Steps between C-alpha positions, in 0.01 A plus 500: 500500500599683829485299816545732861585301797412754822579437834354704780635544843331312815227752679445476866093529592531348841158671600174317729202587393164350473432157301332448203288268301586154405472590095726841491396732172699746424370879325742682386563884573614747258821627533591837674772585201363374179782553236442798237510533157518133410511427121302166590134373616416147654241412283464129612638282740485104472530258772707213312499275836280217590099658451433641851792408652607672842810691532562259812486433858588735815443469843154661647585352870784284622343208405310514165574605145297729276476495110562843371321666215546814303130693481202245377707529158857488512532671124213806563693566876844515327411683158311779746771513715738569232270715318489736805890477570555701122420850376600451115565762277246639291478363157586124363620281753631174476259233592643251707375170644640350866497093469527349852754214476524488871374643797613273815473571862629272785559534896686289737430546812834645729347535889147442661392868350722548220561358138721540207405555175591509106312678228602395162397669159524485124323695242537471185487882280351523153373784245130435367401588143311354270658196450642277728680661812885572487717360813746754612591374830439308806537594853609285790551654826449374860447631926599377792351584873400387800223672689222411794251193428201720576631796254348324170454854366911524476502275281251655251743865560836213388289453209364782413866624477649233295221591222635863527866403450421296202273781344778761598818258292278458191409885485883540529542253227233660217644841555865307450348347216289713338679673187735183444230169520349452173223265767395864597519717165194733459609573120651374189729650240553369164839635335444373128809532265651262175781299639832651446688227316784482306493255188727286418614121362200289680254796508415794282238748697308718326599829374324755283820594355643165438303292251550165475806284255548201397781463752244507747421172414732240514335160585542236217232533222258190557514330125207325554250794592302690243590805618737748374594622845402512848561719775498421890311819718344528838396778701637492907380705788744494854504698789532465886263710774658671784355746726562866594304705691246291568459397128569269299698572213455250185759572246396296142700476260415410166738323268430408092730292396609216201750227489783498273571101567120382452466723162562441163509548131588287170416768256625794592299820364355865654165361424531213684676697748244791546255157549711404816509863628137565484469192747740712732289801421200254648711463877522850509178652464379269738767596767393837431098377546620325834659834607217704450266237689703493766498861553186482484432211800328640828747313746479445867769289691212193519443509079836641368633145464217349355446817284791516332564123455129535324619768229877300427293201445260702300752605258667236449202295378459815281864472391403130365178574327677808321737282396267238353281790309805648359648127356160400415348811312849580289571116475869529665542771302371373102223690504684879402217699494334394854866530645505847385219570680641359814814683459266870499311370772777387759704857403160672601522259786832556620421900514227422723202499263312140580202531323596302267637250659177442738280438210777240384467332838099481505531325156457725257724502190762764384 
């Protein structure tokens, strides 16, 4: 979160002129330099004060107070005012919202015509989408002066120029911010790749041209299980966003990997072993499946996130239920014939021919 203190410097309006009304309502004027080729609209603007609370209280003679108010609606005055302080750039903007934290005004009064006064703001910036709005940063600023009791309008010109300083400092801050805050990304990048791991005595990652050994698996046989052997494997997916150029760059990396210390074998023969490789076969056909979907996701920076968590999750409940089918159609291997078949269908597989392998998954039989 950013957080701008401002300060401005004390104006002298020590002016007579005529006296107004005991309710003063002020209507903005649009501004003589609006800025140029801003990459932003004010699309909203929300009054988060008390409901139809005044700014405050200045002096209309030398004896009475009047409340202050901004237009008959302090969020339509403000959002047209801004609105006709911008020319953006053609094309997509971003869409920002103004939330009024506070908007104070208060006079003391210094001589029989003259009074003192402070104007104190703070807006709060976000980007609009379709979700919920993103904070990028609030705004605090503040201005001093002293003019003429009967020179009410002043005060609406103090105003009206403490709105344009706080307009001017965020349109300095989105250009600052533009191709580096992932807040205000217009795009999204995925950079899809297999993790490049090194095996070794904890892990083993896959590798076409290393098949698995025995040596891979080195946990202590469990004497009591029925099964001949049993082999640890998971599928991982890491990566960390970063922006450039006003993008945000989503490197994934996908890892297929088993564990040496949670495997392991009593009887120790290539049949039994080809078993325990087809079950690493499984892990990598579907990293290769949750590649190609994720190449395939239409990402924005408001879905990427949920998009991409979607197909991991996806495949890893895939992972599972392949896993099952394959144990529970060869019976852990006893059944030769059916694990034949697997073994032609996850080579097929692993060249990128899935036919197969879908029917397998809609329950229909090898």
């Amino acid at each position: 979160m950013y957080k701008i203190l401002c300060s401005f410097i004390v104006i002298q309006l020590l002016l007579i002129g005529d006296a107004i009304s005991q309710q003063v309502v002020f209507q903005l004027s649009a501004t003589e330099d609006p800025i140029h080729d801003a990459i932003f609209e004010i699309v909203e603007v929300r009054d988060n004060r008390k409901k139809g609370e005044a700014l405050g209280q200045i002096y209309t003679t030398a004896a009475q107070k009047s409340n202050v108010l901004l237009g008959n609606d302090i969020n339509a005055e403000l959002k047209k005012y801004f609105t006709n302080s911008i020319r953006p750039q053609s094309g997509k903007n971003q869409q920002i919202l103004i939330s009024i934290e506070t908007f104070e005004l208060s006079e003391n009064k210094n001589a029989q015509n003259t009074a003192a006064g402070e104007l104190k703001l703070k807006f709060s910036f976000y980007v609009k989408g379709s979700f919920e709005p993103v904070h990028l940063l609030d705004f605090e600023g503040g201005m001093s002066y002293r003019r003429s009791i009967h020179r009410t309008d002043l005060v609406q010109q103090v105003t009206q120029q403490a709105l344009g300083k706080a307009l001017e400092y965020f349109n300095e801050w989105i250009d600052s911010q533009a191709f580096s805050n992932r807040s205000l990304a217009k795009s999204v990048k995925l950079i899809v790749e297999d993790g490049k791991n090194r095996s070794g005595r904890d892990t083993v990652f896959y590798d076409f041209d290393r098949a698995l050994t025995w040596k891979d698996f080195t946990d202590r046989p469990r004497t009591g299980s029925r099964y001949n052997a049993v082999i640890f494997t998971s599928l991982a997916m890491e990566g960390k966003p970063f922006v450039e150029d006003g993008s945000i760059v989503m490197p994934l990396f996908i890892k297929v990997y088993m564990l040496p210390g949670q495997s392991w074998v009593k009887n120790k023969n290539d049949y039994s072993l080809n078993h325990e490789q087809r079950h690493f076969d499984v892990v990598r056909v579907v990293a290769d499946r949750l590649k190609h979907s994720l190449n395939s996701l239409d990402v924005n920076p408001e879905n990427y996130e949920a998009l991409v968590n979607d197909a991991y999750f996806d495949a890893y409940r895939e992972m599972n239920k392949l896993q099952e089918l394959y144990d529970g159609q060869t019976n852990h291997g006893l059944k030769p014939d059916i694990q034949e078949k697997w073994n032609r269908m996850l080579d097929s597989a692993l060249k990128g021919d899935w036919s197969e392998l879908e029917m397998v998954l809609k329950g229909e039989s090898l």
